[in-house]
Coordinates of C-alpha atoms in Angstrom, one line a residue:
M1066 CA 0.0 0.0 0.0
A1067 CA 2.8 2.4 0.9
E1068 CA 4.6 1.5 -2.4
S1069 CA 1.4 2.4 -4.3
S1070 CA 1.1 5.7 -2.5
D1071 CA 4.7 6.5 -3.2
S1072 CA 4.3 5.6 -6.8
A1073 CA 1.3 7.9 -7.1
A1074 CA 3.1 10.8 -5.5
R1075 CA 6.1 10.2 -7.8
R1076 CA 3.8 10.3 -10.9
L1077 CA 2.1 13.4 -9.6
H1078 CA 5.5 15.0 -9.0
V1079 CA 6.7 14.2 -12.6
L1080 CA 3.4 15.4 -14.1
A1081 CA 3.6 18.7 -12.3
W1082 CA 7.1 19.5 -13.4
S1083 CA 6.3 18.2 -16.9
L1084 CA 3.5 20.8 -17.1
V1085 CA 6.0 23.5 -16.0
A1086 CA 8.3 22.4 -18.8
V1087 CA 5.5 22.5 -21.3
A1088 CA 4.3 25.9 -20.2
G1089 CA 7.8 27.2 -20.2
G1090 CA 8.4 25.8 -23.7
W1091 CA 5.2 27.5 -24.9
Y1092 CA 6.3 30.9 -23.5
C1093 CA 9.7 30.6 -25.0
Y1094 CA 8.5 29.4 -28.4
T1095 CA 5.8 32.1 -28.5
Y1096 CA 8.2 34.8 -27.8
F1097 CA 10.6 33.9 -30.6
W1098 CA 7.8 33.1 -33.0
L1099 CA 6.4 36.6 -32.5
A1100 CA 9.8 38.3 -32.4
L1101 CA 11.5 36.6 -35.4
H1102 CA 8.7 35.4 -37.6
V1103 CA 6.1 38.2 -37.1
H1104 CA 7.6 41.4 -35.7
L1105 CA 10.9 41.6 -37.5
R1106 CA 9.0 41.3 -40.8
Y1107 CA 6.4 44.0 -40.0
P1108 CA 7.5 47.3 -41.6
Y1109 CA 5.3 49.6 -39.5
E1110 CA 5.0 50.5 -35.8
L1111 CA 4.5 47.8 -33.2
E1112 CA 4.5 50.5 -30.6
W1113 CA 3.9 54.2 -31.2
M1114 CA 7.2 55.4 -29.9
E1115 CA 9.3 53.2 -32.2
S1116 CA 9.3 56.0 -34.8
Q1117 CA 11.1 58.3 -32.4
R1118 CA 13.8 55.7 -31.9
V1119 CA 14.4 55.3 -35.6
V1120 CA 14.4 59.1 -36.2
T1121 CA 17.0 59.5 -33.4
V1122 CA 19.3 56.9 -34.9
Q1123 CA 18.9 58.6 -38.3
R1124 CA 20.1 61.8 -36.7
L1125 CA 23.3 60.1 -35.5
L1126 CA 23.9 58.6 -38.9
Q1127 CA 23.5 62.1 -40.4
G1128 CA 26.0 63.6 -37.8
Q1129 CA 23.3 65.7 -36.1
P1130 CA 23.3 66.1 -32.3
L1131 CA 20.8 64.1 -30.2
Y1132 CA 20.2 66.7 -27.5
V1133 CA 19.1 70.2 -28.8
A1134 CA 16.6 72.8 -28.1
P1135 CA 13.0 71.6 -28.8
S1136 CA 11.5 72.6 -32.1
V1137 CA 8.9 71.5 -34.6
D1138 CA 11.6 69.5 -36.4
Y1139 CA 12.9 67.5 -33.5
V1140 CA 12.5 67.2 -29.7
P1141 CA 14.9 64.8 -27.9
S1142 CA 13.4 62.1 -25.8
I1143 CA 14.1 61.9 -22.0
Y1144 CA 16.2 58.7 -22.5
A1145 CA 19.9 58.2 -22.2
P1146 CA 21.9 57.8 -25.4
L1147 CA 23.4 54.3 -25.3
Y1148 CA 20.6 52.5 -27.1
Y1149 CA 20.8 54.9 -30.0
Y1150 CA 24.5 54.3 -30.5
V1151 CA 23.9 50.5 -30.4
G1152 CA 21.1 51.1 -32.9
V1153 CA 23.6 52.8 -35.3
V1154 CA 25.6 49.6 -35.4
A1155 CA 22.4 47.6 -35.9
V1156 CA 21.1 49.7 -38.8
R1157 CA 24.5 49.7 -40.5
L1158 CA 24.2 45.9 -40.6
G1159 CA 20.5 45.6 -41.4
G1160 CA 19.4 48.9 -42.9
L1161 CA 17.6 51.9 -41.4
G1162 CA 14.2 51.0 -40.1
Y1163 CA 12.3 49.3 -37.3
G1164 CA 13.7 45.8 -37.8
P1165 CA 17.3 46.2 -36.8
L1166 CA 16.4 48.1 -33.6
R1167 CA 13.9 45.3 -32.7
M1168 CA 16.7 42.8 -33.2
V1169 CA 18.7 44.7 -30.6
S1170 CA 15.9 44.0 -28.1
V1171 CA 15.6 40.4 -29.1
L1172 CA 19.3 39.7 -28.6
S1173 CA 19.2 41.6 -25.3
T1174 CA 16.3 39.6 -24.1
L1175 CA 18.1 36.3 -25.0
G1176 CA 21.2 37.6 -23.3
G1177 CA 19.2 38.7 -20.2
A1178 CA 17.5 35.3 -19.9
T1179 CA 20.8 33.5 -20.2
L1180 CA 22.4 35.6 -17.5
A1181 CA 19.3 35.1 -15.3
V1182 CA 19.8 31.3 -15.6
W1183 CA 23.5 31.6 -14.6
L1184 CA 22.9 34.1 -11.8
A1185 CA 20.1 31.9 -10.3
G1186 CA 22.6 29.1 -9.7
S1187 CA 25.7 31.2 -8.8
R1188 CA 25.2 31.0 -5.1
A1189 CA 24.9 27.3 -4.6
P1190 CA 25.2 24.0 -6.6
R1191 CA 23.6 24.4 -9.9
S1192 CA 19.9 23.3 -10.2
L1193 CA 18.4 23.0 -13.7
P1194 CA 14.8 23.7 -12.6
R1195 CA 16.0 26.8 -10.7
G1196 CA 17.8 28.3 -13.7
L1197 CA 15.2 27.5 -16.2
V1198 CA 12.5 29.0 -14.1
A1199 CA 14.3 32.4 -14.3
A1200 CA 14.4 32.3 -18.1
I1201 CA 10.8 31.1 -18.4
F1202 CA 9.6 33.8 -16.1
L1203 CA 11.3 36.5 -18.1
Y1204 CA 9.7 35.2 -21.4
A1205 CA 6.3 34.8 -19.7
T1206 CA 6.2 38.5 -18.6
Y1207 CA 6.0 39.5 -22.3
G1208 CA 2.3 40.1 -22.2
V1209 CA 2.2 42.1 -18.9
V1210 CA 5.0 44.4 -20.1
S1211 CA 3.0 45.1 -23.4
G1212 CA 5.4 43.2 -25.6
F1213 CA 8.3 45.5 -25.1
P1214 CA 11.0 42.7 -25.0
D1215 CA 11.1 42.8 -28.8
A1216 CA 10.1 46.3 -29.5
A1217 CA 12.5 49.0 -30.7
R1218 CA 12.8 50.3 -27.2
V1219 CA 15.7 50.5 -24.7
D1220 CA 14.2 48.4 -21.9
A1221 CA 15.5 44.9 -22.9
L1222 CA 19.0 46.3 -23.4
A1223 CA 18.8 47.9 -19.9
V1224 CA 17.8 44.6 -18.3
F1225 CA 20.7 42.8 -20.1
L1226 CA 23.2 45.4 -19.0
L1227 CA 22.0 45.4 -15.5
L1228 CA 22.2 41.6 -15.1
S1229 CA 25.7 41.8 -16.8
T1230 CA 26.7 44.3 -14.2
V1231 CA 25.5 42.0 -11.4
A1232 CA 27.3 39.0 -12.8
A1233 CA 30.6 40.9 -13.0
F1234 CA 30.1 42.5 -9.6
R1235 CA 29.6 39.1 -8.0
A1236 CA 32.7 37.6 -9.6
E1237 CA 35.7 36.7 -7.4
A1238 CA 38.3 38.1 -9.8
A1239 CA 39.4 41.6 -9.1
W1240 CA 39.4 42.6 -12.8
A1241 CA 35.7 41.6 -13.0
H1242 CA 34.2 43.2 -9.8
S1243 CA 36.5 46.2 -9.7
G1244 CA 37.1 46.7 -13.4
L1245 CA 34.4 45.3 -15.6
A1246 CA 31.5 45.9 -13.2
P1247 CA 32.0 49.7 -12.9
L1248 CA 32.2 49.9 -16.7
L1249 CA 29.0 47.9 -17.2
M1250 CA 27.2 49.9 -14.5
V1251 CA 28.0 53.2 -16.3
L1252 CA 26.8 51.7 -19.5
T1253 CA 23.6 50.6 -17.8
V1254 CA 23.0 54.1 -16.5
M1255 CA 23.7 55.5 -20.0
A1256 CA 21.1 53.1 -21.3
K1257 CA 18.4 54.0 -18.7
Q1258 CA 19.2 56.6 -16.1
N1259 CA 16.8 55.4 -13.4
T1260 CA 19.3 52.5 -12.8
V1261 CA 21.4 55.1 -11.0
L1262 CA 19.6 53.8 -7.9
V1263 CA 21.1 50.4 -8.4
A1264 CA 24.5 52.0 -8.8
A1265 CA 24.0 53.7 -5.5
A1266 CA 23.0 50.5 -3.8
L1267 CA 26.1 48.6 -5.1
A1268 CA 28.3 51.5 -4.1
A1269 CA 26.9 51.5 -0.6
W1270 CA 27.5 47.7 -0.3
C1271 CA 31.1 48.1 -1.4
L1272 CA 31.8 50.7 1.3
V1273 CA 30.4 48.4 4.0
F1274 CA 31.5 44.9 3.0
R1275 CA 34.6 45.2 0.8
R1276 CA 38.1 45.8 2.0
G1277 CA 41.2 47.5 0.8
L1278 CA 41.3 49.3 -2.6
A1279 CA 38.2 47.3 -3.8
R1280 CA 36.1 49.1 -1.2
W1281 CA 36.6 52.4 -3.1
V1282 CA 36.9 51.5 -6.8
F1283 CA 33.2 51.1 -7.6
P1284 CA 31.9 53.9 -5.3
V1285 CA 34.4 56.4 -6.7
S1286 CA 34.7 55.4 -10.4
V1287 CA 31.0 55.0 -11.2
P1288 CA 29.8 58.4 -10.0
A1289 CA 32.9 60.1 -11.4
A1290 CA 32.3 58.6 -14.8
I1291 CA 28.6 59.5 -14.8
V1292 CA 29.4 63.1 -13.8
A1293 CA 32.2 63.4 -16.3
I1294 CA 29.9 62.1 -19.1
T1295 CA 27.2 64.5 -18.1
L1296 CA 29.6 67.5 -17.9
W1297 CA 31.2 66.7 -21.3
M1298 CA 27.8 66.1 -23.0
N1299 CA 26.5 69.3 -21.5
H1300 CA 29.5 71.2 -22.9
C1301 CA 28.8 69.7 -26.3
T1302 CA 25.1 70.3 -26.3
D1303 CA 24.9 73.7 -24.5
G1304 CA 23.4 72.0 -21.4
W1305 CA 20.6 70.1 -23.2
F1306 CA 21.9 66.7 -22.4
G1307 CA 21.6 67.2 -18.6
Y1308 CA 18.2 69.0 -19.1
Y1309 CA 16.6 66.0 -20.9
L1310 CA 18.3 63.2 -18.9
W1311 CA 18.3 64.5 -15.3
H1312 CA 16.2 67.7 -15.1
L1313 CA 13.1 67.2 -17.2
P1314 CA 12.0 63.8 -15.8
R1315 CA 12.0 65.3 -12.3
M1316 CA 9.5 67.9 -13.5
H1317 CA 6.9 65.3 -14.4
P1318 CA 4.1 64.9 -11.9
L1319 CA 3.5 61.7 -9.9
I1320 CA 0.2 59.8 -10.8
D1321 CA -1.5 58.6 -7.6
T1322 CA -3.1 55.6 -9.3
Q1323 CA 0.2 54.4 -10.8
I1324 CA 2.0 54.6 -7.4
T1325 CA -0.3 51.9 -6.1
T1326 CA -0.7 50.1 -9.5
F1327 CA 3.0 49.1 -9.3
W1328 CA 2.6 47.3 -6.0
V1329 CA -1.0 45.9 -6.4
T1330 CA -1.0 44.9 -10.0
D1331 CA 2.5 44.8 -11.4
L1332 CA 4.1 43.0 -8.4
C1333 CA 1.4 41.3 -6.3
G1334 CA -1.1 40.7 -9.2
H1335 CA 1.1 39.7 -12.1
A1336 CA 4.1 38.3 -10.1
G1337 CA 2.8 37.5 -6.7
V1338 CA 4.2 33.9 -6.6
A1339 CA 7.5 35.0 -8.0
C1340 CA 7.8 37.7 -5.4
A1341 CA 7.0 35.2 -2.6
F1342 CA 9.8 32.8 -3.7
A1343 CA 12.2 35.8 -4.2
M1344 CA 11.5 36.9 -0.6
Y1345 CA 12.0 33.4 0.6
W1346 CA 15.5 33.4 -0.9
L1347 CA 16.3 36.9 0.2
L1348 CA 15.3 36.3 3.8
A1349 CA 16.2 32.6 4.3
G1350 CA 18.5 31.7 1.4
D1351 CA 21.8 29.7 1.7
H1352 CA 24.0 32.8 1.6
R1353 CA 27.7 32.2 2.3
D1354 CA 27.9 35.2 4.7
R1355 CA 26.1 38.3 5.8
G1356 CA 27.7 40.4 3.0
E1357 CA 26.3 38.1 0.3
A1358 CA 22.8 38.2 1.8
W1359 CA 22.8 42.0 1.9
L1360 CA 24.1 42.2 -1.6
D1361 CA 21.0 40.3 -2.8
R1362 CA 18.7 42.3 -0.7
L1363 CA 20.1 45.7 -1.7
L1364 CA 20.1 44.7 -5.4
A1365 CA 16.5 43.6 -5.3
A1366 CA 15.3 46.7 -3.4
A1367 CA 17.2 49.0 -5.7
A1368 CA 15.8 47.4 -8.9
V1369 CA 12.3 47.5 -7.6
A1370 CA 12.7 51.1 -6.5
A1371 CA 14.0 52.1 -9.9
S1372 CA 11.0 50.5 -11.6
W1373 CA 8.6 52.0 -9.1
A1374 CA 10.0 55.5 -9.5
A1375 CA 9.6 55.3 -13.3
R1376 CA 6.1 53.7 -13.1
S1377 CA 4.8 56.3 -10.8
K1378 CA 5.5 59.2 -13.1
L1379 CA 3.3 60.7 -15.8
G1380 CA 3.8 58.4 -18.8
G1381 CA 5.0 55.4 -16.7
A1382 CA 3.9 52.4 -18.7
P1383 CA 4.2 48.7 -17.9
N1384 CA 7.6 48.5 -19.7
T1385 CA 9.1 50.4 -16.7
V1386 CA 8.6 47.3 -14.6
M1387 CA 11.0 45.2 -16.8
L1388 CA 14.0 46.1 -14.6
A1389 CA 12.3 44.8 -11.5
Y1390 CA 11.1 41.6 -13.3
G1391 CA 14.6 41.0 -14.5
V1392 CA 16.0 40.9 -10.9
I1393 CA 12.9 39.1 -9.5
A1394 CA 13.4 36.4 -12.1
V1395 CA 16.8 35.6 -10.6
Y1396 CA 15.6 35.4 -7.0
F1397 CA 12.3 33.6 -8.0
A1398 CA 14.4 30.8 -9.5
A1399 CA 16.8 30.8 -6.6
G1400 CA 13.8 30.5 -4.2
V1401 CA 12.4 27.6 -6.2
G1402 CA 15.7 25.9 -6.2
L1403 CA 16.1 26.4 -2.4
A1404 CA 12.7 25.0 -1.7
I1405 CA 13.4 21.9 -3.8
R1406 CA 16.8 21.3 -2.2
R1407 CA 15.4 21.7 1.3
A1408 CA 12.5 19.3 0.5
G1409 CA 15.0 16.6 -0.2
R1410 CA 13.1 13.4 -1.0
N1411 CA 9.8 14.8 0.0
E1412 CA 8.1 14.8 -3.3
A1413 CA 4.9 16.3 -2.0
I1414 CA 6.8 19.6 -1.3
G1415 CA 8.4 19.4 -4.7
T1416 CA 5.0 18.9 -6.3
A1417 CA 3.6 21.9 -4.4
V1418 CA 6.5 24.0 -5.6
A1419 CA 5.8 23.0 -9.2
V1420 CA 2.1 23.8 -8.7
A1421 CA 3.1 27.2 -7.4
V1422 CA 5.3 27.8 -10.4
L1423 CA 2.4 26.8 -12.7
I1424 CA 0.1 29.2 -10.9
Q1425 CA 2.6 32.0 -11.6
L1426 CA 2.9 31.1 -15.2
G1427 CA -0.8 30.9 -15.5
A1428 CA -1.2 34.4 -14.1
L1429 CA 1.1 35.7 -16.9
Y1430 CA -0.8 34.0 -19.8
Y1431 CA -1.5 36.2 -22.8
N1432 CA -3.0 35.6 -26.2
P1433 CA -0.3 35.8 -28.9
R1434 CA -2.9 37.0 -31.4
T1435 CA -3.2 40.3 -29.7
F1436 CA 0.5 41.0 -30.6
R1437 CA 0.2 40.0 -34.2
P1438 CA -0.6 42.8 -36.7
S1439 CA -3.3 41.9 -39.2
H1440 CA -3.0 41.8 -42.9
E1441 CA -5.3 44.8 -43.1
A1442 CA -2.9 46.7 -40.9
R1443 CA -0.1 46.1 -43.4
W1444 CA -2.4 47.1 -46.2
Q1445 CA -3.5 50.3 -44.5
G1446 CA 0.1 51.1 -43.7
E1447 CA 1.0 50.9 -47.4
R1448 CA -1.9 53.1 -48.3
F1449 CA -1.1 55.7 -45.6
V1450 CA 2.6 56.0 -46.6
R1451 CA 1.5 56.5 -50.3
L1452 CA -0.9 59.2 -49.1
L1453 CA 1.9 61.0 -47.4
A1454 CA 4.1 60.6 -50.4
A1455 CA 1.4 62.1 -52.6
T1456 CA 1.1 65.2 -50.4
P1457 CA 2.9 68.3 -51.8
G1458 CA 5.5 69.6 -49.4
D1459 CA 6.4 68.5 -45.9
V1460 CA 4.0 66.6 -43.6
F1461 CA 3.5 66.9 -39.9
V1462 CA 2.8 63.5 -38.4
P1463 CA 3.9 63.9 -34.8
S1464 CA 2.8 60.5 -33.4
H1465 CA 4.3 58.5 -36.3
S1466 CA 7.2 60.6 -37.5
W1467 CA 9.1 57.8 -39.3
Y1468 CA 6.2 57.3 -41.6
A1469 CA 7.1 60.6 -43.1
A1470 CA 10.6 59.4 -43.9
M1471 CA 9.1 56.2 -45.4
A1472 CA 7.2 58.5 -47.7
G1473 CA 10.4 60.4 -48.7
K1474 CA 9.6 63.4 -46.5
P1475 CA 11.6 65.1 -43.7
T1476 CA 10.7 63.9 -40.2
C1477 CA 9.2 66.1 -37.5
A1478 CA 9.0 66.3 -33.7
N1479 CA 7.6 63.3 -31.9
A1480 CA 4.3 63.8 -30.0
T1481 CA 5.5 62.0 -26.8
A1482 CA 8.7 63.9 -26.7
M1483 CA 6.7 67.1 -27.1
D1484 CA 4.4 66.1 -24.3
D1485 CA 7.4 65.5 -22.1
V1486 CA 8.3 69.1 -22.5
L1487 CA 4.7 70.5 -22.4
N1488 CA 3.7 68.6 -19.3
A1489 CA 6.8 69.6 -17.2
R1490 CA 6.1 71.8 -14.3
G1491 CA 7.8 75.2 -14.1
E1492 CA 9.4 75.0 -17.6
D1493 CA 7.6 78.0 -19.1
A1494 CA 10.5 79.2 -21.1
V1495 CA 11.2 75.9 -22.8
I1496 CA 7.5 75.2 -23.3
G1497 CA 7.2 78.6 -25.0
M1498 CA 10.1 77.8 -27.2
L1499 CA 8.5 74.6 -28.4
R1500 CA 5.0 76.0 -28.8
G1501 CA 6.3 79.0 -30.7
S1502 CA 8.2 76.8 -33.1
V1503 CA 5.2 74.5 -33.8
L1504 CA 2.5 77.2 -34.0
G1505 CA 4.8 79.4 -36.1
A1506 CA 5.2 76.6 -38.7
L1507 CA 1.4 76.3 -38.8
R1508 CA 0.9 80.0 -39.3
A1509 CA 3.4 79.9 -42.2
H1510 CA 1.6 77.0 -43.9
R1511 CA 4.8 75.1 -43.8
F1512 CA 3.2 71.7 -44.0
G1513 CA 1.2 70.3 -46.9
A1514 CA -0.7 68.2 -44.4
V1515 CA -1.1 67.7 -40.6
V1516 CA -2.1 64.2 -39.4
L1517 CA -3.1 63.8 -35.8
D1518 CA -4.4 60.7 -33.8
E1519 CA -6.8 62.7 -31.6
P1520 CA -8.4 66.1 -32.2
D1521 CA -7.1 67.4 -28.9
Q1522 CA -3.6 66.2 -29.5
F1523 CA -1.1 69.2 -29.6
P1524 CA -1.4 71.3 -31.8
G1525 CA -5.0 70.1 -32.1
G1526 CA -7.4 72.6 -30.6
S1527 CA -5.1 75.5 -31.1
P1528 CA -6.3 78.6 -33.1
E1529 CA -3.2 78.3 -35.2
L1530 CA -4.2 74.9 -36.5
H1531 CA -7.9 75.7 -37.2
D1532 CA -7.2 79.2 -38.6
N1533 CA -4.7 77.9 -41.1
Y1534 CA -5.7 74.3 -41.8
V1535 CA -9.1 72.6 -42.4
L1536 CA -10.1 69.1 -41.4
V1537 CA -10.7 67.1 -44.5
D1538 CA -10.8 63.5 -43.1
G1539 CA -11.6 62.3 -39.6
N1540 CA -11.3 58.6 -40.4
L1541 CA -8.0 58.4 -42.2
T1542 CA -7.2 54.9 -40.9
T1543 CA -9.2 52.5 -38.8
E1544 CA -8.3 50.7 -35.6
A1545 CA -6.8 47.9 -37.7
F1546 CA -3.8 50.1 -38.1
T1547 CA -3.4 50.5 -34.3
P1548 CA 0.0 49.4 -33.0
V1549 CA -0.3 46.2 -31.1
M1550 CA 1.8 47.4 -28.1
G1551 CA 1.6 50.4 -25.8
N1552 CA -0.9 53.2 -26.5
Y1553 CA -3.6 52.2 -28.9
V1554 CA -3.5 55.1 -31.3
H1555 CA -3.5 55.5 -35.1
P1556 CA -3.5 58.4 -37.6
R1557 CA -7.0 59.5 -38.0
F1558 CA -7.4 63.3 -38.6
L1559 CA -6.1 64.8 -41.8
Y1560 CA -5.8 68.6 -42.0
M1561 CA -5.0 70.5 -45.2
P1562 CA -3.9 74.1 -45.5
R1563 CA -6.5 76.8 -46.0
A1564 CA -5.9 79.4 -48.8
P1565 CA -3.3 79.9 -50.1
A1566 CA -3.3 76.1 -50.2
P1567 CA -1.2 73.8 -52.4
Q1568 CA -3.1 71.6 -54.8
A1569 CA -3.8 68.2 -53.3
G1570 CA -2.5 66.5 -56.4
G1571 CA -4.9 63.6 -56.2
L1572 CA -4.4 63.1 -52.5
P1573 CA -6.8 60.4 -51.4
S1574 CA -9.5 61.1 -48.8
S1575 CA -11.7 58.8 -46.9
G1576 CA -14.3 59.1 -49.7
S1577 CA -11.9 58.4 -52.6
G1578 CA -8.5 56.8 -51.9
M1579 CA -8.5 55.4 -48.4
P1580 CA -10.5 52.3 -48.0
K1581 CA -13.7 52.4 -46.1
T1582 CA -13.2 49.5 -43.7
S1583 CA -15.3 48.7 -40.8
R1584 CA -14.1 49.9 -37.4
L1585 CA -12.4 47.0 -35.6
R1586 CA -12.5 46.5 -31.9
R1587 CA -9.4 47.7 -30.1
R1588 CA -7.0 44.9 -29.4

């Protein structure tokens, strides 16, 4: 009877972990299928800020500065510059467009998952389930971070660099923890500046737990390098580098609902089980000494704080949580491995751990179809680019500025970058500079067409727009052309100049050229 009971428990144990393997395989396969088979081939926006990234890389290729005074032609984003320089390398290999920049994120996600597997087993004898759980969790969070791990955005690169920094910092060799780790930390901050909180945590740990010269190398070299880069870039850009990276983000208001959303939804809701196992490791893990235990705790706290700070601000989207998820993945897997190891031959506990992992993976389930652009989206994109190409003169498409370049036109300022300036508190002089440039261009009839996503989107609603341009189409594209990630917006409102107006030259409108397709439900 006992043998029969043990056999049943063993089968249940094997079944539970087999289901974890199947679920993990599905998440990994789905990610790479979407990233490589679907998204790399799609020539239009997957996320509405991808255009700003391509335009910025184009500026580097043309030898233009990244950080300048805001104008109707270009407004820098509030992001650090490293991703754009990596993007230059990518587009030199793959051509200027969305695809090469997305590949940077795909390779970064693969590298981050690989590092998470290694880091999860770096404190104790290696455990295959532990390491694989870290990678599976990272791929499974794809849906709750809105698909950003393969978008033309910096987040995946920042996670990879952060985990690389941690791997080097933990190494025994002096060249790694005192040489490579500070360099990687500076690169991480130059990819995403909120990781300066992690740099501060690691520096504090060095001052307390390291001895000799190693105590001072990281705490001195990292801040010195960041300050030196900022001063040099400020000198080269008349102060605009520091303005966009360090000053402007501080001027954005906190959003009360997002402050709590991070803890209630992003952590407890989407990653509650992972956080529980991570806490188990952080508080009761098999650390070699007190210093090692506090290193893990400080790192986890700093990564979570960095994500929380970004998530709580105006414009803080789910992608800001990727840094926290990257570190949580490591300690989630470490906690799983610790529970399995301490359970020993008790297969009931091992089965319970597997069920908990399954619950976590189930909480992260997403429908891959929601991240797959439709054939109609591709068709409408082709029609929209032809529409822009047929327009005499320049076009102002602030939410999708790279589409202008695809049509052979000069690009313009990005709507999100403009909003970052316009929504800043106490920045009246810079706001006036930007508004004057945009509204002056409208008064001068500089653009042959203005295309907005919403009627109240700047400069929508302004007298300068309605006095100098007339709305000729309010249904330029349908929701089928909505990007599958991030904000669900698409170009809708077409304004043409009032007299003296250039001839439309056969420009299609909703009644002639653009197809009248049914409005699709927002995905």
